mmCIF file of C-alpha atoms in Angstrom:
data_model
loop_
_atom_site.group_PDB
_atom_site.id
_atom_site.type_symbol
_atom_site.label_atom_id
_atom_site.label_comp_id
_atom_site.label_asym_id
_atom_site.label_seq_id
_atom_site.Cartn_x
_atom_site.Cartn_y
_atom_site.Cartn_z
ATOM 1 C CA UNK W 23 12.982 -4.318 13.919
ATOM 2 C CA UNK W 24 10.021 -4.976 11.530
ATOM 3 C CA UNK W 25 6.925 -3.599 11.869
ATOM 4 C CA UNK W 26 4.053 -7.159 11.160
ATOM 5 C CA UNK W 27 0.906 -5.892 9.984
ATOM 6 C CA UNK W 28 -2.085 -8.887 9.246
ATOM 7 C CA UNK W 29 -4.694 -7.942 7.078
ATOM 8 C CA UNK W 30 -7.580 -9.980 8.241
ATOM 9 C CA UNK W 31 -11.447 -10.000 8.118
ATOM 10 C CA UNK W 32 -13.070 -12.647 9.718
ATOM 11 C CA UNK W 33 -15.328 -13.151 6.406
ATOM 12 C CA UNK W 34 -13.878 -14.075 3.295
ATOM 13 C CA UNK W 35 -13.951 -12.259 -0.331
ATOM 14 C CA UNK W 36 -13.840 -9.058 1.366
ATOM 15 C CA UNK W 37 -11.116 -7.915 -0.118
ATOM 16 C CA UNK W 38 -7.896 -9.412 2.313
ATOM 17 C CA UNK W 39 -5.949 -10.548 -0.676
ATOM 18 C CA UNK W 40 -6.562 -7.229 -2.659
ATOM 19 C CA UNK W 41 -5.447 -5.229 0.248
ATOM 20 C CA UNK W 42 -2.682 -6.809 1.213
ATOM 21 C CA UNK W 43 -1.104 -6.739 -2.312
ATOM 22 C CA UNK W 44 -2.025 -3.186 -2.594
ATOM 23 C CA UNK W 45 -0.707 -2.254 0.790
ATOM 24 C CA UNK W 46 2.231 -4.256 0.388
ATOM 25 C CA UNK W 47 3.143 -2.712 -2.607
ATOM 26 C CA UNK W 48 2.567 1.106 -1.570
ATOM 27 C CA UNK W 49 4.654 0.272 0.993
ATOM 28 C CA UNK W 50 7.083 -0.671 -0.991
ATOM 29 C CA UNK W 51 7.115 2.413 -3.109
ATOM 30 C CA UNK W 52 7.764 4.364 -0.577
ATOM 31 C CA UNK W 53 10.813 2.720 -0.157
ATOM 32 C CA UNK W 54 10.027 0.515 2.879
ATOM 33 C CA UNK W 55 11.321 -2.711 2.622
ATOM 34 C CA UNK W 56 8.238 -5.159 2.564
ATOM 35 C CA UNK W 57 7.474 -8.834 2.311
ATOM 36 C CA UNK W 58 3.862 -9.890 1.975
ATOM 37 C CA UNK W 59 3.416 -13.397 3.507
ATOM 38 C CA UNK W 60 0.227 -15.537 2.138
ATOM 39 C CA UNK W 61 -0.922 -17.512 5.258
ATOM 40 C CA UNK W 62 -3.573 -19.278 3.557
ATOM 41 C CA UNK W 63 -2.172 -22.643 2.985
ATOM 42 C CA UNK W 64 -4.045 -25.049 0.889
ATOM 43 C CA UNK W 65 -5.806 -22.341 -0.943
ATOM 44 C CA UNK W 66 -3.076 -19.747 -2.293
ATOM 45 C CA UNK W 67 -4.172 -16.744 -4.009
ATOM 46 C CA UNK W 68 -1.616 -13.820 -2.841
ATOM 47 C CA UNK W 69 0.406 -15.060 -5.646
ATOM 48 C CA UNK W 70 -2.440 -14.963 -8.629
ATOM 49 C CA UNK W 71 -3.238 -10.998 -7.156
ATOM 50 C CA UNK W 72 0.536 -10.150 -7.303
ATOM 51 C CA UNK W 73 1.207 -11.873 -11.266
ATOM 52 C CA UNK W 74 4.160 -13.968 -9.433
ATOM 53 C CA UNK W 75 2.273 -17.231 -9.924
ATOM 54 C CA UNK W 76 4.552 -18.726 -12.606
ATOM 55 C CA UNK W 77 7.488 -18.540 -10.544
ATOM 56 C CA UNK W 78 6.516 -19.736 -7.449
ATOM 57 C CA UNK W 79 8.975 -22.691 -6.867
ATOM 58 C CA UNK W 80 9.027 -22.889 -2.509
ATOM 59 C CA UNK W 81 6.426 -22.248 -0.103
ATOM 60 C CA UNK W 82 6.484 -21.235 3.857
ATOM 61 C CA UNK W 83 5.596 -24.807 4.661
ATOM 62 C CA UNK W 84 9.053 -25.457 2.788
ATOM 63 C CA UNK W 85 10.510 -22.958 4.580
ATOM 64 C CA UNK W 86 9.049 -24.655 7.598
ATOM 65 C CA UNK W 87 10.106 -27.655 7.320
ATOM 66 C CA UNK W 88 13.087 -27.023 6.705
ATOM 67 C CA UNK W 89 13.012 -28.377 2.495
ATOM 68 C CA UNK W 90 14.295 -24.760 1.447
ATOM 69 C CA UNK W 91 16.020 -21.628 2.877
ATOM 70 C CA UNK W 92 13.833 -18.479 3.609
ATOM 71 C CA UNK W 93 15.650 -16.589 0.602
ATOM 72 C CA UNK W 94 14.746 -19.235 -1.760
ATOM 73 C CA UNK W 95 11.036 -19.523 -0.723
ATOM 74 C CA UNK W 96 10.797 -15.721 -1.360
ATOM 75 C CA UNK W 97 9.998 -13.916 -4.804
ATOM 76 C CA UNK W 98 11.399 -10.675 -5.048
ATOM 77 C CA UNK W 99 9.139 -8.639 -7.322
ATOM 78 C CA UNK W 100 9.998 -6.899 -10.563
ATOM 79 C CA UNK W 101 8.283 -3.996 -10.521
ATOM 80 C CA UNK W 102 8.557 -2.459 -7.169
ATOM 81 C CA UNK W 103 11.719 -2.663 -5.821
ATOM 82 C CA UNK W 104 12.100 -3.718 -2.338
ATOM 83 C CA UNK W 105 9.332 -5.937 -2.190
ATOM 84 C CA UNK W 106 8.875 -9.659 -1.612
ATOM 85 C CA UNK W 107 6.182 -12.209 -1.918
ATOM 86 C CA UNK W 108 6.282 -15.515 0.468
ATOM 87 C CA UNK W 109 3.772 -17.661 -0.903
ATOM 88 C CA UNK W 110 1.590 -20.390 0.866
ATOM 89 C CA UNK W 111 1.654 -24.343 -0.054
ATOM 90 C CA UNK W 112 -1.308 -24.971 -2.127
ATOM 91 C CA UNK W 113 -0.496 -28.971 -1.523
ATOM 92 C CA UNK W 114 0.020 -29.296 2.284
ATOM 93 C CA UNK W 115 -3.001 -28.633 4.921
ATOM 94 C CA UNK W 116 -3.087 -26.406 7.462
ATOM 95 C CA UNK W 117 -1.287 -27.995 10.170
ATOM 96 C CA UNK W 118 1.871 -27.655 8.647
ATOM 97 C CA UNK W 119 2.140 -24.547 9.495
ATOM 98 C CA UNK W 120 2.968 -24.204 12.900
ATOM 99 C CA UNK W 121 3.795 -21.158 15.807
ATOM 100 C CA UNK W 122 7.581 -22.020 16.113
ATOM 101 C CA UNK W 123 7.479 -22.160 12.290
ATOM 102 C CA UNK W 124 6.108 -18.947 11.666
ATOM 103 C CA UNK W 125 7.699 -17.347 14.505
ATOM 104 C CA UNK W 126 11.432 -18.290 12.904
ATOM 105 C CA UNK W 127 10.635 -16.911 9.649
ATOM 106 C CA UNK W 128 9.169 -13.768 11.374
ATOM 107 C CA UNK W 129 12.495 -13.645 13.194
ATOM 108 C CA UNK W 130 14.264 -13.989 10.551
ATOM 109 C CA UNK W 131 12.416 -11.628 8.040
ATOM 110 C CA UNK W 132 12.839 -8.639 10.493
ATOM 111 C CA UNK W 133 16.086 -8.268 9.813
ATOM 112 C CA UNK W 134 16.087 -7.436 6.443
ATOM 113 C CA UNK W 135 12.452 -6.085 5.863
ATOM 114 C CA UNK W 136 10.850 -2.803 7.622
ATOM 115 C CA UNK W 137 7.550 -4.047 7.318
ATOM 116 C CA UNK W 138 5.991 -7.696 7.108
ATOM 117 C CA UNK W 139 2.581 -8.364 6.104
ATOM 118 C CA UNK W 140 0.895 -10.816 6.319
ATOM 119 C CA UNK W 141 -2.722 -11.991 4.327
ATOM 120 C CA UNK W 142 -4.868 -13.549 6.694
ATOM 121 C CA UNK W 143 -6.849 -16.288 5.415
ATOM 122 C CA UNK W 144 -10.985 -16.453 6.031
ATOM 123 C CA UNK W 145 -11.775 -17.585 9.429
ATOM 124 C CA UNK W 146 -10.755 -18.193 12.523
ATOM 125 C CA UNK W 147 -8.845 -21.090 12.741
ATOM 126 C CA UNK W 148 -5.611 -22.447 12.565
ATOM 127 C CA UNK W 149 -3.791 -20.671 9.884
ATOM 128 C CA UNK W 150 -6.177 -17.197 10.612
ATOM 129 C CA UNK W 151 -4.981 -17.405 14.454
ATOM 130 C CA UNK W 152 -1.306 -17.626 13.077
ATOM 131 C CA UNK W 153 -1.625 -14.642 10.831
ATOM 132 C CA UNK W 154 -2.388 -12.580 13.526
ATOM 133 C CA UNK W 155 -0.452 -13.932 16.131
ATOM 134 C CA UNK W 156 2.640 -12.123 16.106
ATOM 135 C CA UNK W 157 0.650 -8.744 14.927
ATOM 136 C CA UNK W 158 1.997 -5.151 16.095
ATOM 137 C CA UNK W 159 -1.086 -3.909 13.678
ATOM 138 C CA UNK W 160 -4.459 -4.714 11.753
ATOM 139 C CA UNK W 161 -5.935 -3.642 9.234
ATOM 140 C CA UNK W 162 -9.245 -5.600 9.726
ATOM 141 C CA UNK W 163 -11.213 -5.311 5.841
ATOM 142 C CA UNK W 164 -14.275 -4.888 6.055
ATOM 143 C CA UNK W 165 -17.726 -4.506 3.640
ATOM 144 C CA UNK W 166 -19.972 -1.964 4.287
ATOM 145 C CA UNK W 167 -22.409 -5.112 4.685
ATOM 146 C CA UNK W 168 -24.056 -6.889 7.930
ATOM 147 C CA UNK W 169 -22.182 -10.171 7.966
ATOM 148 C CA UNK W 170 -18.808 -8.650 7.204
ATOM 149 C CA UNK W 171 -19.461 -5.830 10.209
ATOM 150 C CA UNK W 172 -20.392 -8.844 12.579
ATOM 151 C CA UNK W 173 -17.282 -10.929 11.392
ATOM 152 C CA UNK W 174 -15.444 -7.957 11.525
ATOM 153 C CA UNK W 175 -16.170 -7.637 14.648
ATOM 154 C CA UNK W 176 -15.826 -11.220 16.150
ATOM 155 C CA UNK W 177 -11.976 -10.528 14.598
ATOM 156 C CA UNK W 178 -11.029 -7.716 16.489
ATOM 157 C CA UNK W 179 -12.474 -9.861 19.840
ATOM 158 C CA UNK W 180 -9.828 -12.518 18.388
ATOM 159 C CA UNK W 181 -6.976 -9.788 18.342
ATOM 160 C CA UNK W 182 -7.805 -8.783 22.070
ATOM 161 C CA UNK W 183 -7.519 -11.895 23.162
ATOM 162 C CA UNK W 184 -5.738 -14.763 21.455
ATOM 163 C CA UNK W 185 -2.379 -12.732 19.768
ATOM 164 C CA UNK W 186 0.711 -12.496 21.185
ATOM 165 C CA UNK W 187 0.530 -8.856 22.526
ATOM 166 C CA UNK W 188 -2.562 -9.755 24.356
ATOM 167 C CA UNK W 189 -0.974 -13.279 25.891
ATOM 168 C CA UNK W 190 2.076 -10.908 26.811
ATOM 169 C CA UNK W 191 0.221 -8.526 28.742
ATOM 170 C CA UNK W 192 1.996 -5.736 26.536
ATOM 171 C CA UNK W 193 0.204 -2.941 24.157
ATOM 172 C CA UNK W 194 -2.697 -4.375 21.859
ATOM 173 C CA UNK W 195 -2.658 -4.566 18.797
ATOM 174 C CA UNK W 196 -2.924 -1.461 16.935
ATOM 175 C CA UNK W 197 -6.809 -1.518 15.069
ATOM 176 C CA UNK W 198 -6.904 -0.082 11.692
ATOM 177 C CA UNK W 199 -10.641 -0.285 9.491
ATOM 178 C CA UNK W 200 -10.025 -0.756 6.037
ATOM 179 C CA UNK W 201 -13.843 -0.033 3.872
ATOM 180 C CA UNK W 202 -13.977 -1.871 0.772
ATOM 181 C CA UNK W 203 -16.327 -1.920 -1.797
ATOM 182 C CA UNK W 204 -17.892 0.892 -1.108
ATOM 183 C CA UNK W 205 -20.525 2.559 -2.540
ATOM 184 C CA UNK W 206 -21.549 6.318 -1.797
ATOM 185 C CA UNK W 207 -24.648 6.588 -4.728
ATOM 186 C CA UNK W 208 -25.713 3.074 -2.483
ATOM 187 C CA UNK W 209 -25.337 4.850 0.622
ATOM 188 C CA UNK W 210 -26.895 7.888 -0.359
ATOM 189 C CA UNK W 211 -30.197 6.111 -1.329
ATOM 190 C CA UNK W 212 -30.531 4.136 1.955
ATOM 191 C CA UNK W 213 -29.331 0.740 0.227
ATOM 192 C CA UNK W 214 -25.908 0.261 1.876
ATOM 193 C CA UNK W 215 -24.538 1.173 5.329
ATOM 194 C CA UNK W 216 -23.119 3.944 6.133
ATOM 195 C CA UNK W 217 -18.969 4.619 6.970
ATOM 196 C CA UNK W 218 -20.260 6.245 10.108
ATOM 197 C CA UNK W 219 -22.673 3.366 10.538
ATOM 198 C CA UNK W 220 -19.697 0.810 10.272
ATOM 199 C CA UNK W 221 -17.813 3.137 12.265
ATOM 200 C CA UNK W 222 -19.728 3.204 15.228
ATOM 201 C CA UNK W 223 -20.390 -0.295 15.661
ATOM 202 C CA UNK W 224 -17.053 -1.044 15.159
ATOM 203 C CA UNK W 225 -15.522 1.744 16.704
ATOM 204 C CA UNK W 226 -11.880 1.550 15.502
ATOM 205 C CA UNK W 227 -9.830 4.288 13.826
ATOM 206 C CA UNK W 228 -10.631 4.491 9.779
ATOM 207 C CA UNK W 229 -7.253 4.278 7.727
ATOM 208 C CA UNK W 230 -8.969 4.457 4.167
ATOM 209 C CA UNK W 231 -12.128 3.831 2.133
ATOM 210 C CA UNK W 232 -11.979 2.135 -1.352
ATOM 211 C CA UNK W 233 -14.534 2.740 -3.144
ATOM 212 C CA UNK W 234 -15.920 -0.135 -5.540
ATOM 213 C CA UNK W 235 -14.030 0.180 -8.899
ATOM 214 C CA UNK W 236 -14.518 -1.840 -12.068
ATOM 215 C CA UNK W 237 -10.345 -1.332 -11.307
ATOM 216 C CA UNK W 238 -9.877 -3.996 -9.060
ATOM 217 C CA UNK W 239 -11.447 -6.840 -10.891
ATOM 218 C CA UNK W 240 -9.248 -5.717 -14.228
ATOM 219 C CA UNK W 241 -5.636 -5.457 -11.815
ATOM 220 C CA UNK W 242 -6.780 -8.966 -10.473
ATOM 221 C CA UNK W 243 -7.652 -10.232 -14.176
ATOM 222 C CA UNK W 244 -3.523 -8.900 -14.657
ATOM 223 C CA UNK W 245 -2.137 -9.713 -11.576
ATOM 224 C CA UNK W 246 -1.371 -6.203 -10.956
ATOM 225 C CA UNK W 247 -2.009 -5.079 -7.414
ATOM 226 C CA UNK W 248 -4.465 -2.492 -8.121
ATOM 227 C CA UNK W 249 -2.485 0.544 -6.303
ATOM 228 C CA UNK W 250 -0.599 0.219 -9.023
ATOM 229 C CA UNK W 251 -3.516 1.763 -11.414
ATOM 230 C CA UNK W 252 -3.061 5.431 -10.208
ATOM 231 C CA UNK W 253 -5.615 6.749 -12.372
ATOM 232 C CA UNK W 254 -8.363 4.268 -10.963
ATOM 233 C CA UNK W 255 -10.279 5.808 -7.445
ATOM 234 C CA UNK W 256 -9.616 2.246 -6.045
ATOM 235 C CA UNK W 257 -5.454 2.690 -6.629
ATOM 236 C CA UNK W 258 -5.874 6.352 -5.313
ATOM 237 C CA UNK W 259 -7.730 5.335 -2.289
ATOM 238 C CA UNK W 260 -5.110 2.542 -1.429
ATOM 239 C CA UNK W 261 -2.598 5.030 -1.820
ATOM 240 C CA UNK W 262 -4.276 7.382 0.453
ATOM 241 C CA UNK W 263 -4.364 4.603 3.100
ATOM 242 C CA UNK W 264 -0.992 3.684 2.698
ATOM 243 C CA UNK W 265 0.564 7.284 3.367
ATOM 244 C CA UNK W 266 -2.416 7.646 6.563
ATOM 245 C CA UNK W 267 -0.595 4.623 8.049
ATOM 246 C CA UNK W 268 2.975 6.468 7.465
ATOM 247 C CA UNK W 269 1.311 8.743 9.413
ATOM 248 C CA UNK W 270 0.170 11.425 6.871
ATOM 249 C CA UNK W 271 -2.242 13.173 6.897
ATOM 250 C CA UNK W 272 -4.829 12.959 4.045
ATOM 251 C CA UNK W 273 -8.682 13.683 4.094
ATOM 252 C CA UNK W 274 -10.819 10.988 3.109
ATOM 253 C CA UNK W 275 -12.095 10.527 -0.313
ATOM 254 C CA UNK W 276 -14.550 8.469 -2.460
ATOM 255 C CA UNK W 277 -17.197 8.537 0.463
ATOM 256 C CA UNK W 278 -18.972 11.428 -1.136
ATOM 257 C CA UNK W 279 -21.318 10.466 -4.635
ATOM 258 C CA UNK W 280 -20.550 12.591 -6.960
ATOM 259 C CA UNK W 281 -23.212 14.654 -7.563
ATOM 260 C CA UNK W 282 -24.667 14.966 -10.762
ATOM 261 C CA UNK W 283 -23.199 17.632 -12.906
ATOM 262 C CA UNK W 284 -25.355 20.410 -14.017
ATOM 263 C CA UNK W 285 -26.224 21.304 -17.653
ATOM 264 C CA UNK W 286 -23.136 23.772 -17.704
ATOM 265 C CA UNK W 287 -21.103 21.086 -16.423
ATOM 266 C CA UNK W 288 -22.193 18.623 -18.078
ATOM 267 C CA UNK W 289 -21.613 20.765 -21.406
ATOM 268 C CA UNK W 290 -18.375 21.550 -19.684
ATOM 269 C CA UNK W 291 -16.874 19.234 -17.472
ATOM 270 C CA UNK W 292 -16.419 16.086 -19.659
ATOM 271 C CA UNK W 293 -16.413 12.436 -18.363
ATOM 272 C CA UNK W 294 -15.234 12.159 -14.503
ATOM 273 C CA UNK W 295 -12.189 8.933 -14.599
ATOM 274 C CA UNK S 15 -11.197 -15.539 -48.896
ATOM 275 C CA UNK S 16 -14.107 -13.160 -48.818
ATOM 276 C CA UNK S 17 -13.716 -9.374 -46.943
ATOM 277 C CA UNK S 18 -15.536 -10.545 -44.130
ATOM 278 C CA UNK S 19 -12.873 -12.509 -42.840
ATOM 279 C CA UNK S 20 -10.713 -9.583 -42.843
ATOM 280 C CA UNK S 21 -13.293 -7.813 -39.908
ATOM 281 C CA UNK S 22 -13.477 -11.266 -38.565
ATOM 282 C CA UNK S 23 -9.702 -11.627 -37.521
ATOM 283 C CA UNK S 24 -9.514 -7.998 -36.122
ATOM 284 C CA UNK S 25 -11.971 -8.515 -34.250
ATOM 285 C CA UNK S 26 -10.767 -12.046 -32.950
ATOM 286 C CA UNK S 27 -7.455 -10.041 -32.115
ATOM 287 C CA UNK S 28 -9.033 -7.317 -30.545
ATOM 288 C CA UNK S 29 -10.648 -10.251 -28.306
ATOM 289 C CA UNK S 30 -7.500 -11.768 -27.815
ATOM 290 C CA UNK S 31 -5.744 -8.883 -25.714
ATOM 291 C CA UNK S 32 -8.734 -8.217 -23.737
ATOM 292 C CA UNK S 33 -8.021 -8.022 -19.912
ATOM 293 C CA UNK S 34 -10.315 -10.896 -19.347
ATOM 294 C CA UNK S 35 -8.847 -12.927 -21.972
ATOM 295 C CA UNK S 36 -5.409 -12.432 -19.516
ATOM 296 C CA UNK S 37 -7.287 -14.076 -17.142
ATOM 297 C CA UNK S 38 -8.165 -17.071 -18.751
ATOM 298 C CA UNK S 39 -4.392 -17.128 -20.081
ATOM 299 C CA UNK S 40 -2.695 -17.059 -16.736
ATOM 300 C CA UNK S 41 -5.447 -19.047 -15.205
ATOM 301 C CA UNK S 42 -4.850 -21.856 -18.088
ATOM 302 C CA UNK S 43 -1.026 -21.922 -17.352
ATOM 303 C CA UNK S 44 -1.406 -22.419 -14.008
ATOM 304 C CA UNK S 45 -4.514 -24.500 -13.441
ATOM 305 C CA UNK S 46 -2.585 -27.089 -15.950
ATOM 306 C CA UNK S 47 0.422 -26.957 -13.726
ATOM 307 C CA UNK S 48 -0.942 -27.852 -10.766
ATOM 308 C CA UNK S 49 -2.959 -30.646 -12.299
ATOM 309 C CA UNK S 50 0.068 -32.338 -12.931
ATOM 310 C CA UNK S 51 1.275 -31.645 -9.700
ATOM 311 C CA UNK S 52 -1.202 -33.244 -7.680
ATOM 312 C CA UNK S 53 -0.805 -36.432 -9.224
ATOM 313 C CA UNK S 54 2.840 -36.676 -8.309
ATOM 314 C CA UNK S 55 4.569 -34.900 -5.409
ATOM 315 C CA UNK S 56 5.974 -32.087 -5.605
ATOM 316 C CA UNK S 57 10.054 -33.329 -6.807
ATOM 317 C CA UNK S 58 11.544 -29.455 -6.415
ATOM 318 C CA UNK S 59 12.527 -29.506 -2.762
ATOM 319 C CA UNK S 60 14.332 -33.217 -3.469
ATOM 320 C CA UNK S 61 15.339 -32.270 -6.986
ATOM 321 C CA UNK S 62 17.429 -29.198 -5.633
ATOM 322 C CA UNK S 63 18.731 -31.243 -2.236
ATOM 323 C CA UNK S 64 20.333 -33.484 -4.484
ATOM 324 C CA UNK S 65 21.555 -31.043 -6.808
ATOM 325 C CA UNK S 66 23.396 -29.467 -3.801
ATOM 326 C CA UNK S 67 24.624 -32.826 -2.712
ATOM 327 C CA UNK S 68 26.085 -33.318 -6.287
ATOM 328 C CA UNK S 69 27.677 -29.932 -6.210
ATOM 329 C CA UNK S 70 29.217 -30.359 -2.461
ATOM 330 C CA UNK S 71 30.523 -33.661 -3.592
ATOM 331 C CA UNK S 72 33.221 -31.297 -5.628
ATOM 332 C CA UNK S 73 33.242 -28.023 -4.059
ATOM 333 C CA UNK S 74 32.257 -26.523 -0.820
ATOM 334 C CA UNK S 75 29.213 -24.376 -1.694
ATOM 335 C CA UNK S 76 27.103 -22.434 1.099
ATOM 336 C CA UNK S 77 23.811 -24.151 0.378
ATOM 337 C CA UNK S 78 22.307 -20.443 1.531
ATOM 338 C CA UNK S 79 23.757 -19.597 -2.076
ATOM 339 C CA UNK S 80 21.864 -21.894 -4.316
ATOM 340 C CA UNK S 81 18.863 -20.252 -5.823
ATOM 341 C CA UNK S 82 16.055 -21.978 -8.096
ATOM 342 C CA UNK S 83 14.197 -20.014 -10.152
ATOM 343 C CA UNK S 84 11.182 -20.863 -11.998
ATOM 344 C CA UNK S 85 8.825 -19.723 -14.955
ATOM 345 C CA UNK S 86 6.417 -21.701 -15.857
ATOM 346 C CA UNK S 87 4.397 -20.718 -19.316
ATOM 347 C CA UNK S 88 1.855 -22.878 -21.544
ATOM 348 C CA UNK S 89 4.649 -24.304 -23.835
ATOM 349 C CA UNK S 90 7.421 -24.457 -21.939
ATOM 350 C CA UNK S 91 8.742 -23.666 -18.078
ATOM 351 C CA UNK S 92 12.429 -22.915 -17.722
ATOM 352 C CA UNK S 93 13.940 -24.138 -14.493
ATOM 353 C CA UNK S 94 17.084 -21.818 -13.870
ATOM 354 C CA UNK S 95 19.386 -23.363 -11.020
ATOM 355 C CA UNK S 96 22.305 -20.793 -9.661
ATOM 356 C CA UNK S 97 24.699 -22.300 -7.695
ATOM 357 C CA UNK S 98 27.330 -19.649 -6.396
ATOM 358 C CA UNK S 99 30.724 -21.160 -6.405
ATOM 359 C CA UNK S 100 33.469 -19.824 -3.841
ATOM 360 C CA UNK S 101 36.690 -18.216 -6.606
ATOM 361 C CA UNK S 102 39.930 -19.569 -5.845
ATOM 362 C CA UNK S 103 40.531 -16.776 -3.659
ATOM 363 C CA UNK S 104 37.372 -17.003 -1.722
ATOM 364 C CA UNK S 105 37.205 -18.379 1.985
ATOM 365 C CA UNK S 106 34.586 -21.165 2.514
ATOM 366 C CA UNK S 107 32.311 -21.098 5.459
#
């Protein structure tokens, strides 16, 4: 039985799409068998972020509505095996997508894939209330930034109430934070929020902190998920979340600045990557 | 010609492979696609229903087994259509 993690935020240009193309793909390279499902239809992106945009030929509203089977609709990717892209309709609205609809290709995706992910879109409408329906997990993105923190927020009040795990009466959803764009020199001269600021107001268990990295604008400019840059802090820190959600351990990094090197190391110790 | 144009190409090259010059590239390709396509609806779905219906007319294919694959570039997009065909041997279902 698959595992269905959303990625959602509340806000938009947080960093969903980016995350769930990273996840999905460190998921993937661990050898779990993932799908990453873009659930913002009208507006796709998912398949820019992952470089599978010239080959997109069926959609989940397809799918849906029954134009195209499930294994049509889905791009299996070339560089990570084991991993899948469903992409959303960038010519239907909204309300094509429907809870029957989704819940049949959820159904049906759990019995090939481990894990299914799917990219929430901003909001909290339609299609966002659909991402999250059918969630066992979140990994709710969030900027260390006051309208992200409140949105962030107002999304995790949506998870409580309104998925199916909450309707059902069973275990809620399981609450991950995901930091983006973080900044520790910021932090450390009083100009962004803390991670234990963030934390405490949101009070949900930290999976990772990405730092900001000129990285994830160049793997977006690529349409490499940036977790696929191993030598960039933003692909490291991904990775780092990735293997904490396997249930590894691994102490948090990038939420230190790095301090600046003395005369001996700066003689020394070269350019930090 | 004069030697300047020799620095002048490089550096046009150099330009050319850029990452953000990937960006615009892929961005062009698909942006231009989907111009086109929102003129006119979208004929894949119907295209590859009919295609089936063609096939089935002749032999029994398991429509599950009909994939399209597409890849759509600036000059040209190939449209690759495989239809698996039961052997002589193989059962239909």
């Amino acid at each position: 039985m698959a595992q269905v993690i959303v990625v959602t935020s509340g806000k938009g240009g947080v960093g969903k799409t980016t995350s769930s193309a990273a996840f999905a793909t460190g998921l993937a390279q661990r050898g779990k068998k993932t799908v990453v499902i873009d659930f913002d239809v009208g507006l796709r992106n998912l398949d820019l972020i992952m470089g599978v945009e010239r080959r997109v030929v069926f959609d989940i509203v397809n799918v849906i509505q029954g134009e195209a089977k499930l294994n049509q609709a889905l791009i299996r990717d070339k560089r990570v095996d084991g991993l899948s892209i469903l992409p959303a309709s960038q010519t239907r609205d909204k309300d094509a997508l429907t809870r029957e609809g989704v819940q049949g290709i959820i159904e049906e995706l759990s019995k090939e894939f481990d894990y299914i992910l799917c990219d929430s879109p901003a909001g909290i409408e339609k299609g966002a209330l659909l991402a999250l329906y059918f969630a066992d997990a979140a990994v709710v993105v969030t900027n260390p930034e006051v309208s992200s923190v409140r949105d962030s927020d107002r999304i995790l009040g949506v998870l409580q109430s309104k998925s199916k795990r909450a309707e059902e009466g069973k275990e809620p959803v399981k609450q991950h934070l995901l930091l983006t764009r973080y900044d520790p020199a910021r932090v450390e001269r009083g100009e962004m929020l803390k991670l234990d600021d963030v934390l405490e107001i949101l009070a949900i268990p930290l999976l990772g902190v990405i730092p900001e990295s000129e990285s994830v604008l160049k793997a977006s400019n690529s349409g490499n998920p940036v977790i696929l840059d191993s030598d960039s802090p933003a692909g490291q820190a991904y990775a780092d979340a990735v293997a904490r959600f396997l249930g590894e351990e691994k102490p948090h990094r990038f939420i230190e600045a790095e301090k600046k090197k003395g005369f001996f190391g700066r003689l020394f110790g070269g350019r930090a990557a | 010609m004069s030697w300047l144009n020799f620095f002048r190409t490089r550096r046009d090259e150099a330009a050319a492979a850029t990452n953000a010059n990937l960006a615009k590239d892929r961005l062009q390709v698909i942006i231009s696609h989907e111009r086109v396509s929102r003129t006119r609806e979208d004929f894949l779905p119907k295209m590859q229903q009919e295609l089936v219906a063609v096939v089935t007319r002749y032999v029994a294919v398991d429509p599950e087994k009909v994939q399209v694959n597409l890849e759509r570039g600036a000059d040209l997009s190939t449209l690759a259509i495989e239809i698996e065909l039961p052997g002589p041997k193989g059962k239909l279902t």
